[in-house]
mmCIF file of C-alpha atoms (C1' of nucleotides) in Angstrom:
data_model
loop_
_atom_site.group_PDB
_atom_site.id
_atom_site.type_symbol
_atom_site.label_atom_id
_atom_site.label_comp_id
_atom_site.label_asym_id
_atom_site.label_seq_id
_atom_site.Cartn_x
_atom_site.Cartn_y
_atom_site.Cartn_z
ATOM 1 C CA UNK A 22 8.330 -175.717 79.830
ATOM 2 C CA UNK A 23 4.818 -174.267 79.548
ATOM 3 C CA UNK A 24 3.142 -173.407 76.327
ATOM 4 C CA UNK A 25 3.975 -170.211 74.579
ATOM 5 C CA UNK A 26 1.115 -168.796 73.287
ATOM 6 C CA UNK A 27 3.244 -166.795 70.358
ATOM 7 C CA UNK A 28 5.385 -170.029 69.121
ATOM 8 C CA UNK A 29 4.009 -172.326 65.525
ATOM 9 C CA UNK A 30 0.969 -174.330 66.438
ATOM 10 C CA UNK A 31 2.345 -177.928 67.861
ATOM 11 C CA UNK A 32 2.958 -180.348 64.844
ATOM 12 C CA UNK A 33 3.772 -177.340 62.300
ATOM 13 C CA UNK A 34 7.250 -176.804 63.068
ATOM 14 C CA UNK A 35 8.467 -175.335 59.612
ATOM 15 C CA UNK A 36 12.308 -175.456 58.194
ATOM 16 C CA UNK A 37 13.872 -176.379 61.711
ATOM 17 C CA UNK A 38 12.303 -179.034 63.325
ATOM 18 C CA UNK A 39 14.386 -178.394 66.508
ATOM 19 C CA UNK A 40 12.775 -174.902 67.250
ATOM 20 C CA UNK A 41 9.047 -173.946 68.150
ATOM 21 C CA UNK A 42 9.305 -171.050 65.963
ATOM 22 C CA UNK A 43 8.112 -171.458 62.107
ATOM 23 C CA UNK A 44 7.716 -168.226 60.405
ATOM 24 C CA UNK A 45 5.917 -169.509 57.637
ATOM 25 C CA UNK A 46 2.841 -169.563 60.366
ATOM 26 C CA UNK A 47 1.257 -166.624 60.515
ATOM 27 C CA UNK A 48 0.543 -165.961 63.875
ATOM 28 C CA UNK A 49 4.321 -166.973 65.345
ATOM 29 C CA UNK A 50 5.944 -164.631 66.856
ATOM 30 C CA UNK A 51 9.044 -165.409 65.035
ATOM 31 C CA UNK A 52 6.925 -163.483 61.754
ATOM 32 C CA UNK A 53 6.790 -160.509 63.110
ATOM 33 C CA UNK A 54 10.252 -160.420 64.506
ATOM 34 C CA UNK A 55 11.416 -161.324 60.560
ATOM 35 C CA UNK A 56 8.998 -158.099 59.407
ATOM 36 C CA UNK A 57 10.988 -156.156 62.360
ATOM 37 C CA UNK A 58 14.634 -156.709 61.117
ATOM 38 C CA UNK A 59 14.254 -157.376 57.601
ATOM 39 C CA UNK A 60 11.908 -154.604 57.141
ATOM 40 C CA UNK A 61 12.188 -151.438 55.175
ATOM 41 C CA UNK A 62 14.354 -149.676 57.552
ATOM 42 C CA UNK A 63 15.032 -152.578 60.261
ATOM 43 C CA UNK A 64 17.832 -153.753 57.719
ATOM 44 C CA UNK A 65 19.373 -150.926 57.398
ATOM 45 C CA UNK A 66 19.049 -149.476 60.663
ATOM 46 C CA UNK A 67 21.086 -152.530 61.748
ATOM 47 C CA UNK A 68 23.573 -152.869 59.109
ATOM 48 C CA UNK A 69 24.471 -149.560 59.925
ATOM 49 C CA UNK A 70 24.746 -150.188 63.845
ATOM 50 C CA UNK A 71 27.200 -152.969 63.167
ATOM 51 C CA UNK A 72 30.299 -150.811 62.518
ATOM 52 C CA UNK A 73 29.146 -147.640 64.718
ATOM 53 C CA UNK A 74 27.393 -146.515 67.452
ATOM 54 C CA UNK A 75 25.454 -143.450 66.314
ATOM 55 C CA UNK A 76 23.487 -140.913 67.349
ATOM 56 C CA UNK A 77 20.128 -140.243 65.973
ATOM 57 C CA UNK A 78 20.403 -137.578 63.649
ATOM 58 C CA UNK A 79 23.741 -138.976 62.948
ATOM 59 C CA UNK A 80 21.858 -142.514 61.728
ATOM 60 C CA UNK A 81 19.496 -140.614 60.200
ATOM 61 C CA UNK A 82 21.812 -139.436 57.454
ATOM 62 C CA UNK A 83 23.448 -142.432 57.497
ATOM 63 C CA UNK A 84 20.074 -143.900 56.456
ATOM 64 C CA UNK A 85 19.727 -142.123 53.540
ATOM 65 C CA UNK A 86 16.126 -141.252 52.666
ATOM 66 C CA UNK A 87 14.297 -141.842 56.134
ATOM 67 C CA UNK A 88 11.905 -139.731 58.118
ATOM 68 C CA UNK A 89 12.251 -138.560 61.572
ATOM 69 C CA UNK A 90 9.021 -140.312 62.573
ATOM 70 C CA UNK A 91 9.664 -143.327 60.636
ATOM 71 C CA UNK A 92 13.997 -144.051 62.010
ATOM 72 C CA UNK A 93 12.352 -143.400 65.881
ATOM 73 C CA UNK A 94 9.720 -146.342 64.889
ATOM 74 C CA UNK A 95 11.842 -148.309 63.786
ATOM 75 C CA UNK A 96 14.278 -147.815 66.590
ATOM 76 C CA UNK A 97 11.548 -148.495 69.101
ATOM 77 C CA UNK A 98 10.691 -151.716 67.652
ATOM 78 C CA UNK A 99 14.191 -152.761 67.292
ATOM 79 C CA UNK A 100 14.786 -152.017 71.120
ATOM 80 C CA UNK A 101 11.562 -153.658 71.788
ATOM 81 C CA UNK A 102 12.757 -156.625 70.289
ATOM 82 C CA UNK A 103 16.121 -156.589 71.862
ATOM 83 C CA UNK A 104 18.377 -156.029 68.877
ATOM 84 C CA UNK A 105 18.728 -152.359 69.701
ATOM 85 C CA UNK A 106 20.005 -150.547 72.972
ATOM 86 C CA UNK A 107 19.786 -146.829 73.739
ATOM 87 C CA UNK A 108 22.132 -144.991 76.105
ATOM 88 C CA UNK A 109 21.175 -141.635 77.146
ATOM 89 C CA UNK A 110 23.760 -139.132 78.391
ATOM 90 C CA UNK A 111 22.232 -136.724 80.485
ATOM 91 C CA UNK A 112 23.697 -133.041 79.495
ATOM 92 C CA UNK A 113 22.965 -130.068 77.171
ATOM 93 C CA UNK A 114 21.985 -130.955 75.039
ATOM 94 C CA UNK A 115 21.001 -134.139 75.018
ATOM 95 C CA UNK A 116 22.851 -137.013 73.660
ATOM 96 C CA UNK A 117 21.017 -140.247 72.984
ATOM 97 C CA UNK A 118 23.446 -143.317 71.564
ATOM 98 C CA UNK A 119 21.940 -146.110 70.149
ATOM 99 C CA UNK A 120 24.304 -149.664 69.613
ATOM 100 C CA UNK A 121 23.493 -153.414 69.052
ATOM 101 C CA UNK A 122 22.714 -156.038 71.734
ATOM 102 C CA UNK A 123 24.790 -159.433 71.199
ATOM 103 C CA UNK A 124 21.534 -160.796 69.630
ATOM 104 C CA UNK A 125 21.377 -157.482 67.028
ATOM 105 C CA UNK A 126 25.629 -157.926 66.441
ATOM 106 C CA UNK A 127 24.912 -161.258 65.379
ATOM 107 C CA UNK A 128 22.135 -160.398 63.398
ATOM 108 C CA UNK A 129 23.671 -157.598 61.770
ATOM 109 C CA UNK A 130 26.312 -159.878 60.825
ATOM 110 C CA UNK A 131 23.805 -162.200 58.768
ATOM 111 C CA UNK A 132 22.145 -159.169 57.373
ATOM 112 C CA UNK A 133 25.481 -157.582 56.171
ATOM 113 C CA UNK A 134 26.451 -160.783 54.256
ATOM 114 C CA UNK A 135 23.258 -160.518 52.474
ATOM 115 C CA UNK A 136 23.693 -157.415 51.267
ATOM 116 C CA UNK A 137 27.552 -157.899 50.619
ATOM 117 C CA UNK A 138 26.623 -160.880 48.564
ATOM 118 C CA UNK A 139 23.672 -158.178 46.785
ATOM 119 C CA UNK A 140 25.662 -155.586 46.113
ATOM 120 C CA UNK A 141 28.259 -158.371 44.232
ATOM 121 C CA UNK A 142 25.344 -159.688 42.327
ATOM 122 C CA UNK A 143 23.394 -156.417 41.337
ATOM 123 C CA UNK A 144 24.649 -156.960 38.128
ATOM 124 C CA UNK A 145 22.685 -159.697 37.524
ATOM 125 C CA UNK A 146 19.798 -158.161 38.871
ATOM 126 C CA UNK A 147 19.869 -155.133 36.832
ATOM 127 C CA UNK A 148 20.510 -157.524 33.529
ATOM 128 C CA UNK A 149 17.371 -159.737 34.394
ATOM 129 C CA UNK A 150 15.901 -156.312 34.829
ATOM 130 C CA UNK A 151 16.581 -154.870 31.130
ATOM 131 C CA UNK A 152 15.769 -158.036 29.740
ATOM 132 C CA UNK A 153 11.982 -158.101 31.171
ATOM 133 C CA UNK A 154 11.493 -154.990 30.572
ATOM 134 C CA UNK A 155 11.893 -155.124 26.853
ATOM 135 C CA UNK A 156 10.737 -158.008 26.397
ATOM 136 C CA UNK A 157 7.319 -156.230 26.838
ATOM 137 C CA UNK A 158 8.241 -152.700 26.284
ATOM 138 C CA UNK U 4 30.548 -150.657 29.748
ATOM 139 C CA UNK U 5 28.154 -147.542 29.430
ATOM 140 C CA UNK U 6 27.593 -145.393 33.314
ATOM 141 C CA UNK U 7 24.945 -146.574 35.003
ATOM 142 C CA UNK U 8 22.434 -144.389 36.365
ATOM 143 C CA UNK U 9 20.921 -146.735 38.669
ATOM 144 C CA UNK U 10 24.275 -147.420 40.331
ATOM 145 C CA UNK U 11 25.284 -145.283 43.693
ATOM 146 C CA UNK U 12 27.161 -142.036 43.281
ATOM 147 C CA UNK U 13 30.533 -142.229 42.542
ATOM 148 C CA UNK U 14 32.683 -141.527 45.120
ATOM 149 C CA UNK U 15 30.182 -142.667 47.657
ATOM 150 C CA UNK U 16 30.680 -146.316 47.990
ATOM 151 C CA UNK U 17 29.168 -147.717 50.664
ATOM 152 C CA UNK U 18 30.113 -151.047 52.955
ATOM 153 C CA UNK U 19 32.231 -152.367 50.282
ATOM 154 C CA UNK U 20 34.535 -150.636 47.854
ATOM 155 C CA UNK U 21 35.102 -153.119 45.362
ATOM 156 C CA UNK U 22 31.769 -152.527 44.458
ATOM 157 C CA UNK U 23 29.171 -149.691 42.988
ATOM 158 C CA UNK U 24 26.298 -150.428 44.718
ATOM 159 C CA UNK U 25 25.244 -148.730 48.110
ATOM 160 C CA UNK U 26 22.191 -150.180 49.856
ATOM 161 C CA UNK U 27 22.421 -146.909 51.940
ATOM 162 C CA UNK U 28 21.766 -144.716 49.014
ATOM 163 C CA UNK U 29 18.331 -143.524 48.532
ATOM 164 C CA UNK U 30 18.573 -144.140 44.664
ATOM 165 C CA UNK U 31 20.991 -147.087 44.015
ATOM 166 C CA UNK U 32 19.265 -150.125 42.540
ATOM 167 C CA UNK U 33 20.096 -152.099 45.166
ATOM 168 C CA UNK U 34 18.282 -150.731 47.417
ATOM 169 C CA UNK U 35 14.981 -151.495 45.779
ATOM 170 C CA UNK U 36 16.122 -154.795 45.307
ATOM 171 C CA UNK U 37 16.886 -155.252 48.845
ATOM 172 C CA UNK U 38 13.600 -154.861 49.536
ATOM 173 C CA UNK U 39 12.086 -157.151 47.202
ATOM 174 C CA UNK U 40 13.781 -159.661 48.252
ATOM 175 C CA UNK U 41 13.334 -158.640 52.511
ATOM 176 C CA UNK U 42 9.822 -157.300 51.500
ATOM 177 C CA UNK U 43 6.917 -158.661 53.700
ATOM 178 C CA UNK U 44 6.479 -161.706 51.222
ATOM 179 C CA UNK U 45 10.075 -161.602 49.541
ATOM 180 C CA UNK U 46 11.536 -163.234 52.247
ATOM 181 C CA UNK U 47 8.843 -165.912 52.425
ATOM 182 C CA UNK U 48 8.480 -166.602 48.879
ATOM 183 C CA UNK U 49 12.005 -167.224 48.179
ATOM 184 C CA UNK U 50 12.840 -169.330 51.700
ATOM 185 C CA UNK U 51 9.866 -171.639 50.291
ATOM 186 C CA UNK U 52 11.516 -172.114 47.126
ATOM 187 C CA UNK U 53 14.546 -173.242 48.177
ATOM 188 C CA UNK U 54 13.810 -176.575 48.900
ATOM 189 C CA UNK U 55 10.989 -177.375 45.977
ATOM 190 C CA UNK U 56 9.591 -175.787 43.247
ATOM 191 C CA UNK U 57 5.981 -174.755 44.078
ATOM 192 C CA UNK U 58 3.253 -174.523 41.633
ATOM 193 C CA UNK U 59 1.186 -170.583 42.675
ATOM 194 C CA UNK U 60 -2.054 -172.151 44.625
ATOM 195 C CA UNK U 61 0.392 -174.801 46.529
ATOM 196 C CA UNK U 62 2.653 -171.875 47.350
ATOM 197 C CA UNK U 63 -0.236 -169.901 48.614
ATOM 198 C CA UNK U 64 -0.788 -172.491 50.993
ATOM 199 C CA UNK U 65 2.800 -172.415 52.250
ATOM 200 C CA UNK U 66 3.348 -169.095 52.853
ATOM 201 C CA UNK U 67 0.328 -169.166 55.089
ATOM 202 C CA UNK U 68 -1.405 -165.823 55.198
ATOM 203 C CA UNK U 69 -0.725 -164.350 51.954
ATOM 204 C CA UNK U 70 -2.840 -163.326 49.547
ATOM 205 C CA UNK U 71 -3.620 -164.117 45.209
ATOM 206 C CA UNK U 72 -2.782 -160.682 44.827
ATOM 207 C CA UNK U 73 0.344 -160.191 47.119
ATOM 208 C CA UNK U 74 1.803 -163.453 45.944
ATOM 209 C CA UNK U 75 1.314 -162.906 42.544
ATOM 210 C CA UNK U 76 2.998 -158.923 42.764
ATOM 211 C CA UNK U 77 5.434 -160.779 44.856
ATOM 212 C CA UNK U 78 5.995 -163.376 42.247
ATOM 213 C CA UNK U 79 6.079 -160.859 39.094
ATOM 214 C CA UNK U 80 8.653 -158.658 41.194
ATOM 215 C CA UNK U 81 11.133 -161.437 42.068
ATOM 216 C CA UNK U 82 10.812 -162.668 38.449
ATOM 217 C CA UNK U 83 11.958 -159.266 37.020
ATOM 218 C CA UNK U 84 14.900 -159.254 39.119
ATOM 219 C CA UNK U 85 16.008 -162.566 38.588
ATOM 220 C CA UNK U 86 15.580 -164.623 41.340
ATOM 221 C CA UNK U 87 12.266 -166.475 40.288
ATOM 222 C CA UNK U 88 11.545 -168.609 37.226
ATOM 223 C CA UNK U 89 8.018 -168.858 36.068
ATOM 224 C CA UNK U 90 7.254 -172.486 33.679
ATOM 225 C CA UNK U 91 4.240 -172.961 32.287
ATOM 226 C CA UNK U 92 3.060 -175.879 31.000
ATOM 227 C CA UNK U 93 0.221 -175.752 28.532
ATOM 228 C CA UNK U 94 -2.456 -178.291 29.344
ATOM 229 C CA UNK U 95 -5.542 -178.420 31.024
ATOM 230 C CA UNK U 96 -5.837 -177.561 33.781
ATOM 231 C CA UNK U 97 -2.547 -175.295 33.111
ATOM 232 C CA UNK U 98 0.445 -176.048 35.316
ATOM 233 C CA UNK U 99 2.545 -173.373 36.180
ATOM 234 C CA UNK U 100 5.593 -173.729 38.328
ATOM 235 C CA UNK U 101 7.945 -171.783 39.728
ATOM 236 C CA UNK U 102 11.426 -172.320 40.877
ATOM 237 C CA UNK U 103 14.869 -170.616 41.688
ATOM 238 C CA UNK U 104 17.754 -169.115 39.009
ATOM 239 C CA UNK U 105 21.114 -169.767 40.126
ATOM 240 C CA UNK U 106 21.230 -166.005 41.704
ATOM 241 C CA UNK U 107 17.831 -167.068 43.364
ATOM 242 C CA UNK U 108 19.318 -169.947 45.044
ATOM 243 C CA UNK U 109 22.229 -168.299 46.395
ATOM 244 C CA UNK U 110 20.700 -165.517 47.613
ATOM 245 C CA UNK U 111 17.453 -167.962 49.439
ATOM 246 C CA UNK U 112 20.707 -169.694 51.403
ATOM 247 C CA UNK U 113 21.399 -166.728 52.965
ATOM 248 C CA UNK U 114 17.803 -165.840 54.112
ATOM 249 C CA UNK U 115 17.489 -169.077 55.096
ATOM 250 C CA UNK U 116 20.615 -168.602 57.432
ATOM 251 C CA UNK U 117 18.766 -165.352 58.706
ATOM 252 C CA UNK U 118 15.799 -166.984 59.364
ATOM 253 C CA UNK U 119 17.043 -170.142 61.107
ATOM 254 C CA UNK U 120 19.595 -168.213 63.113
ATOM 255 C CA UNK U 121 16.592 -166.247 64.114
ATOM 256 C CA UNK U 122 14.239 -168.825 64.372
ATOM 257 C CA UNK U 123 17.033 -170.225 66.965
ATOM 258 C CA UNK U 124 17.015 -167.133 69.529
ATOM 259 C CA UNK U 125 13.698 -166.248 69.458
ATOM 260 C CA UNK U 126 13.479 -167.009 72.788
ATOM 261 C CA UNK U 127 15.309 -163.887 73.686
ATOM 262 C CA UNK U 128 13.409 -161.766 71.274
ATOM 263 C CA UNK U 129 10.477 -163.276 73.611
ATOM 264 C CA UNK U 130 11.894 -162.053 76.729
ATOM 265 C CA UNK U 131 12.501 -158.770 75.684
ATOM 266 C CA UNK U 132 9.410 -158.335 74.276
ATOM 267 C CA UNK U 133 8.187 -159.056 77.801
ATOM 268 C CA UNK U 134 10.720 -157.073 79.858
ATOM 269 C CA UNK U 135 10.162 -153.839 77.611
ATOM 270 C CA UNK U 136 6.325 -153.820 77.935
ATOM 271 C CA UNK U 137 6.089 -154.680 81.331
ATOM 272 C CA UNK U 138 8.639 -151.721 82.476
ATOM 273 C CA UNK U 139 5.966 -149.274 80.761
ATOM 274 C CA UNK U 140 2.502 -151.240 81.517
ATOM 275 C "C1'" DC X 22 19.937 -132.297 69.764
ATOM 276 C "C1'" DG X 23 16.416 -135.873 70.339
ATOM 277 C "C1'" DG X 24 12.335 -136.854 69.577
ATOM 278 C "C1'" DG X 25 6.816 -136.862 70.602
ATOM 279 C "C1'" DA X 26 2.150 -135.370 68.601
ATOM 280 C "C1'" DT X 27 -0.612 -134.422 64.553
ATOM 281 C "C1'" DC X 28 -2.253 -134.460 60.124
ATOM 282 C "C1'" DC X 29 -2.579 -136.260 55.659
ATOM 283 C "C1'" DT X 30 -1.792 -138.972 51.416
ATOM 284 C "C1'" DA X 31 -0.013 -142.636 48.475
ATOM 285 C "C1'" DG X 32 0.306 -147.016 48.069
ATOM 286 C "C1'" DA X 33 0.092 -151.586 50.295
ATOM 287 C "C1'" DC X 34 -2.945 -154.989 51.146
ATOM 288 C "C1'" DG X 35 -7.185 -158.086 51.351
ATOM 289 C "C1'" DA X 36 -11.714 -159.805 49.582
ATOM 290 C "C1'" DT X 37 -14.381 -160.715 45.905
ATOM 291 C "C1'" DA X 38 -15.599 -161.514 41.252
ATOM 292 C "C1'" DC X 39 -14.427 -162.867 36.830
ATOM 293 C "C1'" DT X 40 -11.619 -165.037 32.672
ATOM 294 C "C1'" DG X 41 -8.790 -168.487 29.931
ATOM 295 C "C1'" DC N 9 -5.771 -174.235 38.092
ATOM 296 C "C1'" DA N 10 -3.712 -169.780 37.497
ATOM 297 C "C1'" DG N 11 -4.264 -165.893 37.493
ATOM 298 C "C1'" DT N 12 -6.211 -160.570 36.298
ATOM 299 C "C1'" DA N 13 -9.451 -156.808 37.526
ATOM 300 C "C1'" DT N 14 -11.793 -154.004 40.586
ATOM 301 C "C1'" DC N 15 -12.797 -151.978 44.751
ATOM 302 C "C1'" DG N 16 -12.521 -150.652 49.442
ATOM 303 C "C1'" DT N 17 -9.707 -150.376 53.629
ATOM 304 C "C1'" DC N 18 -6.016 -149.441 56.277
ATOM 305 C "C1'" DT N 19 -1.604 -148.184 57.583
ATOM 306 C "C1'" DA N 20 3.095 -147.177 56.392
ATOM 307 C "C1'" DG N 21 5.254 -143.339 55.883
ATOM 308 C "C1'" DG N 22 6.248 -138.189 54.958
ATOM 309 C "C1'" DA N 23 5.725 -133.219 56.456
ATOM 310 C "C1'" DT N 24 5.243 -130.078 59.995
ATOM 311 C "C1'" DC N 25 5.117 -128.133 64.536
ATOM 312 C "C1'" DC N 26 6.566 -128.163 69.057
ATOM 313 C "C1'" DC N 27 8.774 -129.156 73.551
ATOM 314 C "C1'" DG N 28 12.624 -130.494 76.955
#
DNA sequence: CGGGATCCTAGACGATACTG
DNA sequence: CAGTATCGTCTAGGATCCCG
């Protein structure tokens, strides 16, 4: 195996010492892949993916609260990355389907636990939330 | 128990129906806290504490990259939701540590699944990374 | 319908300096 | 050591227009 340029510096390897990957470095490639699917729409862009194929403007109000520029960004990176796949149909007009790679279903599926075990445990949050906020109104 | 504002429109749950929270709803509380807690340094922040409790300079160091500032919005953030306990210890030089709440640990084992599970198949993030950019050079 | 191209602003972010 | 304060930069992200 050659070196990759984009895996941890040799000797760093971070919480799995069996992987080259350590995205507590900041120049692995594994970082940016974390920023990709965990970021402000990645999550949700793949949470929703898990239970549908959709179509864009279809995700888009699925996603409530995203841009136009902003869900085709994010859908670019994701297909970069290999999570995402997009099928074009050729016909008028146009439809463009966009589903999840093995890679994104299994992602998806670690994502939606986390925010299945969130949305159990908001309560919590929002308590934790009152109580700091008046304790320095 | 009193409605709650923050809490997603009735009638409009989302992934789970047992519960009133909707990560897909623009407003819901849950969303923001998603994102604290998948946020840039969120992730990061929290994975670190898992295993130890980190005093703010030491933590700096881990999460390699990050800056006073970020850390210590990051820090303040995950504290007012609950996830992050702040100890200080009044001596000189001060000692401040922080560590995990119960809610904090749970929810750092499942990014730590995420990010081990994606430290793990990074290799095919890697490859499509390559294939993608070299089909549009 | 599915987006690309542009423009613009708010806020994220980093570097530095300073305080207890 | 553990931050807060200030400032400047930069880019994420929204709004709009337009084309196939």
């Amino acid at each position: 195996m050659t070196s990759s340029p984009e895996a941890a510096p040799a000797g760093s390897a971070g919480l799995f010492d069996d992987v080259a990957f350590d995205v507590f470095a900041r120049r692995c490639a594994s970082r940016s892949a974390l920023e990709n699917i965990t970021g402000r729409w990645g999550v949700l862009v793949l949470a929703a993916l898990h239970d549908d194929t959709y179509r864009f403007n279809a995700l888009r109000r699925r996603v409530d609260g995203v841009s136009e520029k902003m869900l085709a960004q994010t859908l670019h990176t994701l297909e970069r990355d290999g999570f995402v796949v997009r099928t074009v149909q050729r016909q008028i007009p146009p439809r463009v389907e966009y589903s999840l790679t093995p890679l994104g279903r299994d992602t998806s599926a670690k994502l939606l636990e986390l925010i299945g075990f969130l949305e159990h445990r908001m309560d919590e949050v929002v308590a934790a939330r009152d109580g700091y906020d008046s304790a320095r109104d």
